[in-house]
PDB file of C-alpha atoms in Angstrom:
ATOM      1  CA  UNK A 258     111.768  70.230 181.573  1.00 49.00           C
ATOM      2  CA  UNK A 259     110.614  66.628 181.851  1.00 48.00           C
ATOM      3  CA  UNK A 260     108.498  65.238 184.724  1.00 46.00           C
ATOM      4  CA  UNK A 261     111.050  62.529 185.444  1.00 48.00           C
ATOM      5  CA  UNK A 262     113.711  65.193 185.760  1.00 45.00           C
ATOM      6  CA  UNK A 263     111.621  66.943 188.409  1.00 44.00           C
ATOM      7  CA  UNK A 264     111.823  63.962 190.735  1.00 48.00           C
ATOM      8  CA  UNK A 265     115.368  65.223 191.255  1.00 45.00           C
ATOM      9  CA  UNK A 266     117.434  62.642 193.092  1.00 40.00           C
ATOM     10  CA  UNK A 267     114.708  61.251 195.353  1.00 43.00           C
ATOM     11  CA  UNK A 268     114.685  57.850 193.698  1.00 48.00           C
ATOM     12  CA  UNK A 269     118.368  57.288 194.462  1.00 46.00           C
ATOM     13  CA  UNK A 270     118.156  58.229 198.133  1.00 42.00           C
ATOM     14  CA  UNK A 271     116.519  56.723 201.226  1.00 42.00           C
ATOM     15  CA  UNK A 272     112.811  57.365 201.430  1.00 40.00           C
ATOM     16  CA  UNK A 273     111.976  60.469 203.525  1.00 39.00           C
ATOM     17  CA  UNK A 274     109.042  58.597 205.011  1.00 40.00           C
ATOM     18  CA  UNK A 275     106.390  60.640 203.244  1.00 38.00           C
ATOM     19  CA  UNK A 276     104.967  60.590 199.714  1.00 39.00           C
ATOM     20  CA  UNK A 277     106.823  62.658 197.139  1.00 40.00           C
ATOM     21  CA  UNK A 278     104.869  65.002 194.879  1.00 44.00           C
ATOM     22  CA  UNK A 279     104.266  63.693 191.395  1.00 44.00           C
ATOM     23  CA  UNK A 280     105.965  65.254 188.390  1.00 44.00           C
ATOM     24  CA  UNK A 281     102.637  66.693 187.206  1.00 46.00           C
ATOM     25  CA  UNK A 282     102.047  68.304 190.602  1.00 46.00           C
ATOM     26  CA  UNK A 283     105.554  69.779 190.641  1.00 46.00           C
ATOM     27  CA  UNK A 284     104.939  71.245 187.185  1.00 47.00           C
ATOM     28  CA  UNK A 285     101.696  72.783 188.385  1.00 51.00           C
ATOM     29  CA  UNK A 286     103.425  74.315 191.424  1.00 51.00           C
ATOM     30  CA  UNK A 287     106.243  75.740 189.329  1.00 54.00           C
ATOM     31  CA  UNK A 288     103.817  77.350 186.910  1.00 54.00           C
ATOM     32  CA  UNK A 289     101.884  78.754 189.862  1.00 51.00           C
ATOM     33  CA  UNK A 290     105.113  80.225 191.221  1.00 54.00           C
ATOM     34  CA  UNK A 291     105.772  82.114 188.011  1.00 53.00           C
ATOM     35  CA  UNK A 292     102.205  83.424 188.046  1.00 51.00           C
ATOM     36  CA  UNK A 293     102.776  84.697 191.592  1.00 49.00           C
ATOM     37  CA  UNK A 294     105.976  86.409 190.480  1.00 48.00           C
ATOM     38  CA  UNK A 295     104.048  88.155 187.727  1.00 44.00           C
ATOM     39  CA  UNK A 296     101.530  89.488 190.257  1.00 45.00           C
ATOM     40  CA  UNK A 297     104.151  91.032 192.506  1.00 44.00           C
ATOM     41  CA  UNK A 298     105.968  90.502 195.826  1.00 40.00           C
ATOM     42  CA  UNK A 299     104.720  87.841 198.213  1.00 37.00           C
ATOM     43  CA  UNK A 300     103.206  88.834 201.507  1.00 33.00           C
ATOM     44  CA  UNK A 301     105.619  88.557 204.432  1.00 37.00           C
ATOM     45  CA  UNK A 302     102.972  86.741 206.403  1.00 35.00           C
ATOM     46  CA  UNK A 303     102.581  83.956 203.847  1.00 34.00           C
ATOM     47  CA  UNK A 304     105.795  83.398 201.909  1.00 35.00           C
ATOM     48  CA  UNK A 305     105.471  81.295 198.816  1.00 36.00           C
ATOM     49  CA  UNK A 306     106.940  77.840 198.784  1.00 34.00           C
ATOM     50  CA  UNK A 307     107.917  77.228 195.178  1.00 36.00           C
ATOM     51  CA  UNK A 308     108.913  73.909 193.768  1.00 36.00           C
ATOM     52  CA  UNK A 309     112.670  73.758 194.096  1.00 36.00           C
ATOM     53  CA  UNK A 310     114.485  73.820 190.781  1.00 41.00           C
ATOM     54  CA  UNK A 311     117.140  71.252 190.247  1.00 39.00           C
ATOM     55  CA  UNK A 312     120.429  72.951 190.925  1.00 36.00           C
ATOM     56  CA  UNK A 313     122.711  73.506 187.962  1.00 34.00           C
ATOM     57  CA  UNK A 314     126.379  74.350 188.173  1.00 30.00           C
ATOM     58  CA  UNK A 315     129.337  75.150 186.001  1.00 32.00           C
ATOM     59  CA  UNK A 316     132.651  73.477 186.754  1.00 30.00           C
ATOM     60  CA  UNK A 317     136.134  74.696 185.977  1.00 30.00           C
ATOM     61  CA  UNK A 318     137.604  71.865 183.952  1.00 34.00           C
ATOM     62  CA  UNK A 319     141.254  70.930 183.598  1.00 33.00           C
ATOM     63  CA  UNK A 320     142.960  70.986 180.176  1.00 34.00           C
ATOM     64  CA  UNK A 321     142.126  68.101 177.883  1.00 35.00           C
ATOM     65  CA  UNK A 322     145.615  66.683 177.402  1.00 38.00           C
ATOM     66  CA  UNK A 323     145.201  63.425 179.304  1.00 37.00           C
ATOM     67  CA  UNK A 324     141.512  63.144 178.411  1.00 38.00           C
ATOM     68  CA  UNK A 325     142.110  62.576 174.713  1.00 36.00           C
ATOM     69  CA  UNK A 326     144.745  59.928 175.441  1.00 34.00           C
ATOM     70  CA  UNK A 327     142.663  57.993 177.949  1.00 35.00           C
ATOM     71  CA  UNK A 328     139.327  58.108 176.127  1.00 39.00           C
ATOM     72  CA  UNK A 329     139.824  54.922 174.113  1.00 35.00           C
ATOM     73  CA  UNK A 330     141.065  52.915 177.094  1.00 35.00           C
ATOM     74  CA  UNK A 331     138.090  53.967 179.180  1.00 36.00           C
ATOM     75  CA  UNK A 332     135.658  52.894 176.475  1.00 37.00           C
ATOM     76  CA  UNK A 333     137.324  49.501 176.239  1.00 33.00           C
ATOM     77  CA  UNK A 334     137.066  48.925 179.985  1.00 36.00           C
ATOM     78  CA  UNK A 335     133.552  50.242 180.428  1.00 41.00           C
ATOM     79  CA  UNK A 336     131.473  47.112 179.907  1.00 40.00           C
ATOM     80  CA  UNK A 337     128.196  46.852 178.042  1.00 41.00           C
ATOM     81  CA  UNK A 338     125.732  47.940 180.726  1.00 45.00           C
ATOM     82  CA  UNK A 339     122.227  46.497 180.383  1.00 45.00           C
ATOM     83  CA  UNK A 340     121.038  44.372 177.515  1.00 40.00           C
ATOM     84  CA  UNK A 341     119.743  46.533 174.681  1.00 45.00           C
ATOM     85  CA  UNK A 342     120.537  48.281 171.386  1.00 54.00           C
ATOM     86  CA  UNK A 343     124.110  49.242 170.587  1.00 72.00           C
ATOM     87  CA  UNK A 344     125.570  52.465 171.877  1.00 90.00           C
ATOM     88  CA  UNK A 345     126.915  55.261 169.706  1.00 94.00           C
ATOM     89  CA  UNK A 346     130.713  54.950 169.742  1.00 96.00           C
ATOM     90  CA  UNK A 347     131.261  58.687 169.271  1.00 97.00           C
ATOM     91  CA  UNK A 348     128.981  59.532 172.198  1.00 97.00           C
ATOM     92  CA  UNK A 349     130.625  56.910 174.427  1.00 97.00           C
ATOM     93  CA  UNK A 350     134.053  58.340 173.628  1.00 97.00           C
ATOM     94  CA  UNK A 351     132.945  61.903 174.361  1.00 98.00           C
ATOM     95  CA  UNK A 352     131.257  60.914 177.634  1.00 98.00           C
ATOM     96  CA  UNK A 353     134.420  59.193 178.804  1.00 97.00           C
ATOM     97  CA  UNK A 354     136.615  62.132 177.834  1.00 98.00           C
ATOM     98  CA  UNK A 355     134.275  64.410 179.801  1.00 98.00           C
ATOM     99  CA  UNK A 356     134.476  61.993 182.738  1.00 98.00           C
ATOM    100  CA  UNK A 357     138.269  62.087 182.702  1.00 97.00           C
ATOM    101  CA  UNK A 358     138.240  65.876 182.794  1.00 97.00           C
ATOM    102  CA  UNK A 359     135.622  65.906 185.554  1.00 97.00           C
ATOM    103  CA  UNK A 360     137.648  63.548 187.728  1.00 97.00           C
ATOM    104  CA  UNK A 361     140.686  65.853 187.453  1.00 96.00           C
ATOM    105  CA  UNK A 362     138.755  68.984 188.438  1.00 94.00           C
ATOM    106  CA  UNK A 363     139.872  70.742 191.615  1.00 91.00           C
ATOM    107  CA  UNK A 364     137.049  72.068 193.784  1.00 90.00           C
ATOM    108  CA  UNK A 365     136.872  74.074 196.992  1.00 89.00           C
ATOM    109  CA  UNK A 366     135.523  72.118 199.984  1.00 90.00           C
ATOM    110  CA  UNK A 367     131.871  72.823 200.733  1.00 93.00           C
ATOM    111  CA  UNK A 368     130.792  73.088 204.384  1.00 92.00           C
ATOM    112  CA  UNK A 369     127.422  72.145 205.847  1.00 90.00           C
ATOM    113  CA  UNK A 370     126.797  75.669 207.176  1.00 92.00           C
ATOM    114  CA  UNK A 371     127.185  77.246 203.727  1.00 94.00           C
ATOM    115  CA  UNK A 372     124.767  77.946 200.886  1.00 93.00           C
ATOM    116  CA  UNK A 373     125.041  76.813 197.286  1.00 91.00           C
ATOM    117  CA  UNK A 374     124.762  79.886 195.085  1.00 92.00           C
ATOM    118  CA  UNK A 375     123.896  79.499 191.427  1.00 90.00           C
ATOM    119  CA  UNK A 376     122.950  81.862 188.633  1.00 92.00           C
ATOM    120  CA  UNK A 377     121.061  80.558 185.617  1.00 94.00           C
ATOM    121  CA  UNK A 378     119.366  81.776 182.473  1.00 96.00           C
ATOM    122  CA  UNK A 379     116.509  80.015 180.785  1.00 93.00           C
ATOM    123  CA  UNK A 380     112.846  79.950 179.855  1.00 89.00           C
ATOM    124  CA  UNK A 381     109.715  79.047 181.788  1.00 86.00           C
ATOM    125  CA  UNK A 382     106.358  78.087 180.303  1.00 84.00           C
ATOM    126  CA  UNK A 383     103.563  80.157 181.894  1.00 88.00           C
ATOM    127  CA  UNK A 384     100.477  77.987 181.541  1.00 86.00           C
ATOM    128  CA  UNK A 385      99.154  78.574 177.993  1.00 86.00           C
ATOM    129  CA  UNK A 386     100.311  82.218 177.802  1.00 89.00           C
ATOM    130  CA  UNK A 387     103.795  81.646 176.440  1.00 90.00           C
ATOM    131  CA  UNK A 388     107.311  81.574 177.849  1.00 90.00           C
ATOM    132  CA  UNK A 389     109.188  83.904 180.144  1.00 90.00           C
ATOM    133  CA  UNK A 390     112.907  84.436 179.545  1.00 93.00           C
ATOM    134  CA  UNK A 391     114.555  84.823 182.930  1.00 94.00           C
ATOM    135  CA  UNK A 392     117.757  85.244 184.892  1.00 96.00           C
ATOM    136  CA  UNK A 393     117.661  83.541 188.256  1.00 95.00           C
ATOM    137  CA  UNK A 394     119.900  83.488 191.336  1.00 95.00           C
ATOM    138  CA  UNK A 395     119.348  80.867 194.024  1.00 93.00           C
ATOM    139  CA  UNK A 396     120.759  80.406 197.497  1.00 94.00           C
ATOM    140  CA  UNK A 397     120.005  77.002 199.052  1.00 90.00           C
ATOM    141  CA  UNK A 398     121.522  75.650 202.247  1.00 92.00           C
ATOM    142  CA  UNK A 399     123.948  72.773 201.866  1.00 91.00           C
ATOM    143  CA  UNK A 400     122.273  70.642 204.530  1.00 87.00           C
ATOM    144  CA  UNK A 401     118.693  71.758 203.759  1.00 85.00           C
ATOM    145  CA  UNK A 402     117.965  72.969 207.304  1.00 88.00           C
ATOM    146  CA  UNK A 403     117.671  76.700 206.594  1.00 92.00           C
ATOM    147  CA  UNK A 404     115.483  78.790 204.321  1.00 93.00           C
ATOM    148  CA  UNK A 405     116.957  79.934 201.029  1.00 94.00           C
ATOM    149  CA  UNK A 406     116.167  82.636 198.490  1.00 96.00           C
ATOM    150  CA  UNK A 407     115.333  82.837 194.786  1.00 95.00           C
ATOM    151  CA  UNK A 408     115.843  86.144 192.979  1.00 96.00           C
ATOM    152  CA  UNK A 409     114.215  86.060 189.535  1.00 94.00           C
ATOM    153  CA  UNK A 410     114.505  88.719 186.852  1.00 95.00           C
ATOM    154  CA  UNK A 411     112.075  88.300 183.960  1.00 94.00           C
ATOM    155  CA  UNK A 412     113.675  89.670 180.797  1.00 94.00           C
ATOM    156  CA  UNK A 413     110.668  89.123 178.532  1.00 93.00           C
ATOM    157  CA  UNK A 414     107.438  87.169 178.388  1.00 92.00           C
ATOM    158  CA  UNK A 415     103.866  87.138 179.704  1.00 91.00           C
ATOM    159  CA  UNK A 416     104.880  87.759 183.327  1.00 86.00           C
ATOM    160  CA  UNK A 417     106.276  91.173 182.419  1.00 88.00           C
ATOM    161  CA  UNK A 418     109.738  92.540 183.044  1.00 91.00           C
ATOM    162  CA  UNK A 419     111.022  92.998 186.570  1.00 93.00           C
ATOM    163  CA  UNK A 420     112.764  91.372 189.528  1.00 94.00           C
ATOM    164  CA  UNK A 421     111.080  89.516 192.375  1.00 92.00           C
ATOM    165  CA  UNK A 422     112.416  87.685 195.392  1.00 94.00           C
ATOM    166  CA  UNK A 423     110.921  84.496 196.777  1.00 93.00           C
ATOM    167  CA  UNK A 424     111.824  82.740 199.988  1.00 93.00           C
ATOM    168  CA  UNK A 425     112.681  79.052 199.578  1.00 91.00           C
ATOM    169  CA  UNK A 426     111.432  77.273 202.665  1.00 89.00           C
ATOM    170  CA  UNK A 427     113.652  74.631 204.219  1.00 84.00           C
ATOM    171  CA  UNK A 428     112.273  71.307 203.034  1.00 75.00           C
ATOM    172  CA  UNK A 429     113.311  68.052 204.743  1.00 66.00           C
ATOM    173  CA  UNK A 430     112.051  66.081 201.721  1.00 63.00           C
ATOM    174  CA  UNK A 431     114.236  67.956 199.242  1.00 66.00           C
ATOM    175  CA  UNK A 432     117.494  66.316 198.211  1.00 66.00           C
ATOM    176  CA  UNK A 433     120.429  68.277 199.571  1.00 76.00           C
ATOM    177  CA  UNK A 434     124.009  68.633 198.471  1.00 84.00           C
ATOM    178  CA  UNK A 435     124.975  66.764 201.637  1.00 82.00           C
ATOM    179  CA  UNK A 436     122.880  63.767 200.558  1.00 79.00           C
ATOM    180  CA  UNK A 437     124.224  63.900 197.029  1.00 84.00           C
ATOM    181  CA  UNK A 438     127.791  63.419 198.152  1.00 85.00           C
ATOM    182  CA  UNK A 439     126.744  60.188 199.896  1.00 86.00           C
ATOM    183  CA  UNK A 440     125.887  58.533 196.556  1.00 90.00           C
ATOM    184  CA  UNK A 441     128.201  55.817 195.166  1.00 95.00           C
ATOM    185  CA  UNK A 442     131.057  56.990 192.973  1.00 96.00           C
ATOM    186  CA  UNK A 443     131.717  53.617 191.370  1.00 97.00           C
ATOM    187  CA  UNK A 444     130.247  53.907 187.843  1.00 97.00           C
ATOM    188  CA  UNK A 445     128.893  50.347 187.833  1.00 97.00           C
ATOM    189  CA  UNK A 446     127.151  50.758 191.196  1.00 97.00           C
ATOM    190  CA  UNK A 447     125.755  54.142 190.237  1.00 96.00           C
ATOM    191  CA  UNK A 448     124.544  52.807 186.895  1.00 97.00           C
ATOM    192  CA  UNK A 449     122.829  49.839 188.564  1.00 96.00           C
ATOM    193  CA  UNK A 450     121.024  52.123 191.014  1.00 92.00           C
ATOM    194  CA  UNK A 451     119.894  54.544 188.334  1.00 92.00           C
ATOM    195  CA  UNK A 452     118.724  51.751 186.058  1.00 95.00           C
ATOM    196  CA  UNK A 453     116.814  50.007 188.842  1.00 93.00           C
ATOM    197  CA  UNK A 454     115.187  53.179 190.167  1.00 89.00           C
ATOM    198  CA  UNK A 455     113.974  54.327 186.750  1.00 93.00           C
ATOM    199  CA  UNK A 456     112.348  51.082 185.682  1.00 93.00           C
ATOM    200  CA  UNK A 457     108.918  51.701 184.166  1.00 93.00           C
ATOM    201  CA  UNK A 458     109.474  55.449 183.771  1.00 93.00           C
ATOM    202  CA  UNK A 459     109.819  57.801 180.813  1.00 86.00           C
ATOM    203  CA  UNK A 460     109.063  57.321 177.126  1.00 90.00           C
ATOM    204  CA  UNK A 461     111.693  54.571 177.419  1.00 93.00           C
ATOM    205  CA  UNK A 462     113.778  53.143 180.225  1.00 95.00           C
ATOM    206  CA  UNK A 463     116.923  54.530 178.578  1.00 95.00           C
ATOM    207  CA  UNK A 464     115.553  58.066 178.446  1.00 95.00           C
ATOM    208  CA  UNK A 465     114.338  57.913 182.041  1.00 95.00           C
ATOM    209  CA  UNK A 466     117.779  56.799 183.236  1.00 96.00           C
ATOM    210  CA  UNK A 467     119.528  59.555 181.273  1.00 96.00           C
ATOM    211  CA  UNK A 468     117.088  62.161 182.575  1.00 94.00           C
ATOM    212  CA  UNK A 469     117.852  61.051 186.125  1.00 91.00           C
ATOM    213  CA  UNK A 470     121.571  61.348 185.490  1.00 94.00           C
ATOM    214  CA  UNK A 471     121.045  64.785 183.935  1.00 92.00           C
ATOM    215  CA  UNK A 472     119.219  65.959 187.057  1.00 86.00           C
ATOM    216  CA  UNK A 473     122.348  65.216 189.095  1.00 86.00           C
ATOM    217  CA  UNK A 474     124.915  66.852 186.827  1.00 90.00           C
ATOM    218  CA  UNK A 475     124.655  70.404 188.226  1.00 84.00           C
ATOM    219  CA  UNK A 476     125.513  69.652 191.857  1.00 84.00           C
ATOM    220  CA  UNK A 477     127.880  66.882 190.868  1.00 88.00           C
ATOM    221  CA  UNK A 478     130.197  69.402 189.218  1.00 90.00           C
ATOM    222  CA  UNK A 479     131.281  70.264 192.773  1.00 90.00           C
ATOM    223  CA  UNK A 480     131.947  66.561 193.473  1.00 92.00           C
ATOM    224  CA  UNK A 481     134.544  65.409 190.911  1.00 95.00           C
ATOM    225  CA  UNK A 482     134.382  61.668 191.666  1.00 96.00           C
ATOM    226  CA  UNK A 483     130.596  61.571 191.456  1.00 96.00           C
ATOM    227  CA  UNK A 484     130.641  63.813 188.392  1.00 96.00           C
ATOM    228  CA  UNK A 485     132.958  61.432 186.555  1.00 98.00           C
ATOM    229  CA  UNK A 486     130.912  58.411 187.638  1.00 98.00           C
ATOM    230  CA  UNK A 487     127.730  59.960 186.247  1.00 97.00           C
ATOM    231  CA  UNK A 488     129.221  60.443 182.787  1.00 98.00           C
ATOM    232  CA  UNK A 489     130.658  56.932 182.786  1.00 98.00           C
ATOM    233  CA  UNK A 490     127.303  55.548 183.865  1.00 97.00           C
ATOM    234  CA  UNK A 491     125.621  57.511 181.054  1.00 98.00           C
ATOM    235  CA  UNK A 492     128.094  55.983 178.599  1.00 97.00           C
ATOM    236  CA  UNK A 493     126.601  52.565 179.387  1.00 96.00           C
ATOM    237  CA  UNK A 494     123.139  53.610 178.217  1.00 96.00           C
ATOM    238  CA  UNK A 495     122.092  53.487 174.537  1.00 95.00           C
ATOM    239  CA  UNK A 496     120.311  56.432 172.956  1.00 94.00           C
ATOM    240  CA  UNK A 497     122.902  59.212 173.365  1.00 97.00           C
ATOM    241  CA  UNK A 498     124.263  60.969 170.284  1.00 97.00           C
ATOM    242  CA  UNK A 499     126.737  63.795 169.704  1.00 97.00           C
ATOM    243  CA  UNK A 500     125.494  67.196 168.543  1.00 97.00           C
ATOM    244  CA  UNK A 501     128.452  68.867 166.889  1.00 96.00           C
ATOM    245  CA  UNK A 502     126.932  72.354 167.091  1.00 96.00           C
ATOM    246  CA  UNK A 503     124.922  72.762 170.275  1.00 97.00           C
ATOM    247  CA  UNK A 504     123.722  75.916 172.005  1.00 96.00           C
ATOM    248  CA  UNK A 505     122.708  76.448 175.627  1.00 96.00           C
ATOM    249  CA  UNK A 506     119.857  78.676 176.806  1.00 94.00           C
ATOM    250  CA  UNK A 507     122.194  81.682 177.039  1.00 95.00           C
ATOM    251  CA  UNK A 508     123.279  81.317 173.417  1.00 94.00           C
ATOM    252  CA  UNK A 509     126.711  79.884 174.186  1.00 96.00           C
ATOM    253  CA  UNK A 510     127.942  77.469 171.534  1.00 97.00           C
ATOM    254  CA  UNK A 511     129.601  74.155 172.218  1.00 97.00           C
ATOM    255  CA  UNK A 512     129.383  70.429 171.657  1.00 98.00           C
ATOM    256  CA  UNK A 513     126.310  68.569 172.851  1.00 98.00           C
ATOM    257  CA  UNK A 514     125.071  65.176 173.941  1.00 98.00           C
ATOM    258  CA  UNK A 515     121.430  64.563 173.052  1.00 97.00           C
ATOM    259  CA  UNK A 516     118.844  61.918 173.832  1.00 95.00           C
ATOM    260  CA  UNK A 517     115.087  61.609 173.391  1.00 92.00           C
ATOM    261  CA  UNK A 518     113.019  63.107 170.590  1.00 87.00           C
ATOM    262  CA  UNK A 519     110.421  65.785 169.993  1.00 86.00           C
ATOM    263  CA  UNK A 520     109.356  67.648 173.136  1.00 83.00           C
ATOM    264  CA  UNK A 521     111.246  65.065 175.217  1.00 85.00           C
ATOM    265  CA  UNK A 522     114.613  65.757 173.573  1.00 92.00           C
ATOM    266  CA  UNK A 523     117.322  66.871 175.993  1.00 94.00           C
ATOM    267  CA  UNK A 524     120.706  68.323 175.053  1.00 96.00           C
ATOM    268  CA  UNK A 525     123.565  68.634 177.517  1.00 97.00           C
ATOM    269  CA  UNK A 526     125.988  71.335 176.316  1.00 98.00           C
ATOM    270  CA  UNK A 527     129.744  71.464 176.945  1.00 98.00           C
ATOM    271  CA  UNK A 528     132.494  73.909 176.092  1.00 97.00           C
ATOM    272  CA  UNK A 529     134.188  72.509 173.010  1.00 96.00           C
ATOM    273  CA  UNK A 530     137.742  73.179 174.228  1.00 96.00           C
ATOM    274  CA  UNK A 531     137.597  72.466 177.977  1.00 96.00           C
ATOM    275  CA  UNK A 532     134.533  70.173 178.101  1.00 97.00           C
ATOM    276  CA  UNK A 533     133.124  72.356 180.879  1.00 92.00           C
ATOM    277  CA  UNK A 534     129.436  71.601 181.498  1.00 96.00           C
ATOM    278  CA  UNK A 535     127.515  74.703 180.411  1.00 96.00           C
ATOM    279  CA  UNK A 536     124.034  73.436 181.203  1.00 95.00           C
ATOM    280  CA  UNK A 537     121.384  72.507 178.694  1.00 94.00           C
ATOM    281  CA  UNK A 538     119.411  73.861 175.803  1.00 91.00           C
ATOM    282  CA  UNK A 539     116.702  74.774 178.353  1.00 89.00           C
ATOM    283  CA  UNK A 540     118.716  76.304 181.209  1.00 92.00           C
ATOM    284  CA  UNK A 541     122.240  77.748 181.032  1.00 94.00           C
ATOM    285  CA  UNK A 542     124.579  77.672 184.018  1.00 90.00           C
ATOM    286  CA  UNK A 543     126.241  81.049 184.433  1.00 91.00           C
ATOM    287  CA  UNK A 544     127.828  80.913 187.887  1.00 89.00           C
ATOM    288  CA  UNK A 545     128.186  78.516 190.812  1.00 86.00           C
ATOM    289  CA  UNK A 546     129.853  78.397 194.200  1.00 87.00           C
ATOM    290  CA  UNK A 547     129.517  77.806 197.911  1.00 92.00           C
ATOM    291  CA  UNK A 548     129.002  81.029 199.884  1.00 93.00           C
ATOM    292  CA  UNK A 549     128.646  81.913 203.539  1.00 95.00           C
ATOM    293  CA  UNK A 550     125.247  83.588 203.401  1.00 95.00           C
ATOM    294  CA  UNK A 551     122.209  84.566 201.358  1.00 95.00           C
ATOM    295  CA  UNK A 552     122.896  87.464 199.035  1.00 93.00           C
ATOM    296  CA  UNK A 553     126.577  86.666 198.652  1.00 94.00           C
ATOM    297  CA  UNK A 554     127.925  85.466 195.315  1.00 91.00           C
ATOM    298  CA  UNK A 555     130.819  83.199 194.480  1.00 77.00           C
ATOM    299  CA  UNK A 556     132.757  86.218 193.229  1.00 61.00           C
ATOM    300  CA  UNK A 557     132.653  87.984 196.626  1.00 51.00           C
TER     301      UNK A 557
END
């Protein structure tokens, strides 16, 4: 997980009035959290305050019928974005087909007094000891005013097998779902904001902008207009290529969109038939929904 990614959406939103932790500091806190999990439950008197993971969601996409027809027209009307190297035509076409599907997705309204529930599977580097493979369930309040909960089951790795629960303190500086839905849904406006806010970041400006977009994809799956705008904004940025055979962190196969190289390479994975966003090669999205309380799941 890249440092730029860990800034979540802070760069696109009004300043909270206090300094934001650096990416390196967030990485250190997250590693410390996993060490605490390995040692056992947290004392009730001093609950841990882990670095909040970026939320990741799975959407239920509509059939592709109209998407395949509209893809070419959307590419033609997209515009060139910033000045720079040419974009990959295949990746631009796929991003716009995904955007068309996202815009047609029907979602259940989310209320401010609810919690966003998500279940993920992935890996976590534990300092220099190796990687844990984990399943994780999170409950985070929509408006960010109430404490949440993380329930983490380590399947294998240096932390040892087992399940731990960690309270997620309400954090006024953390980007909430409520703030996310206030972002612009016009692709050009969203692109301009992302490009401006990521100037001087990342191995390259293009990678930094794509990482920022990737950090918004999970929650945006519950906001169809924003979701579509993100993919169309990404289509304006050079450096994205299609991975015909991609695999998410849960081993699900699909088609991918990749950018970056080496340790900085990211792959977004989508169901090949429905173009549903499955997550990434690092963290798979297994379940998502808005629920009425901690401990509830989207299936109940």
